[in-house]
Coordinates of C-alpha atoms in Angstrom, one line a residue:
M1 CA -2.5 -13.6 -7.6
D2 CA -3.1 -9.6 -9.0
N3 CA -1.4 -6.6 -8.5
K4 CA -3.6 -5.5 -5.6
E5 CA -3.2 -8.5 -3.8
K6 CA 0.6 -7.9 -3.7
V7 CA -0.3 -4.4 -2.2
I8 CA -2.3 -5.6 0.4
K9 CA -0.1 -8.4 0.9
A10 CA 2.9 -6.2 1.0
F11 CA 1.0 -3.7 4.1
K12 CA 0.5 -7.7 5.5
D13 CA 4.2 -8.6 5.7
S14 CA 5.3 -5.6 7.0
E15 CA 6.0 -4.6 10.4
E16 CA 5.9 -0.6 10.0
P17 CA 3.7 1.5 8.1
L18 CA 4.8 2.5 4.2
N19 CA 5.3 4.4 1.2
A20 CA 4.3 4.0 -2.5
T21 CA 7.7 3.7 -3.5
K22 CA 8.9 0.9 -1.1
V23 CA 5.9 -0.8 -1.0
S24 CA 6.6 -1.3 -4.9
Q25 CA 10.1 -2.3 -4.1
I26 CA 8.4 -5.5 -1.6
S27 CA 5.5 -6.0 -4.2
G28 CA 7.4 -6.0 -7.2
V29 CA 4.7 -4.2 -8.8
E30 CA 5.6 -1.2 -10.8
K31 CA 5.2 2.5 -8.5
K32 CA 2.9 4.2 -10.9
E33 CA 0.5 0.9 -10.6
V34 CA 1.5 1.1 -6.5
D35 CA 0.0 4.8 -6.4
K36 CA -3.6 3.5 -8.2
I37 CA -4.2 0.7 -6.2
M38 CA -3.7 2.7 -2.9
K39 CA -5.9 5.0 -4.0
E40 CA -8.4 2.3 -4.5
L41 CA -7.3 1.0 -1.1
K42 CA -7.5 4.7 0.8
K43 CA -10.6 5.6 -0.7
D44 CA -12.5 2.1 1.1
E45 CA -10.1 3.1 3.7
T46 CA -8.3 -0.6 3.4
I47 CA -4.9 1.6 5.2
I48 CA -4.6 4.2 6.9
S49 CA -1.6 6.7 7.5
P50 CA -0.3 6.6 11.2
K51 CA 1.8 9.0 10.1
R52 CA 2.3 11.9 6.7
C53 CA 2.9 9.5 3.6
Y54 CA 3.1 6.2 4.9
W55 CA 0.2 3.6 5.5
A56 CA -0.3 0.5 7.0
L57 CA -3.5 -1.7 7.0
K58 CA -7.0 -0.3 9.5
E59 CA -7.0 -3.0 12.3

C-alpha cells in the first residue's frame, strides 16, 4: 500500500473530517508527505472541506 492509499484509507475509516496532522497520525505517513498528497486530492476533488482546515472524502 503506497502513501496515497494510506491517506485515503484514513479518510474512509474516519467518521469525522480530519486535518493533515490527524491524517498523519492515523496513517503513519509523515505530515509533509500527507500535505503533498492532500494537495493532489484537493485538486482532483477527491476530498472536500466541510469546515476550515478539515477535510473529508467527497461522497
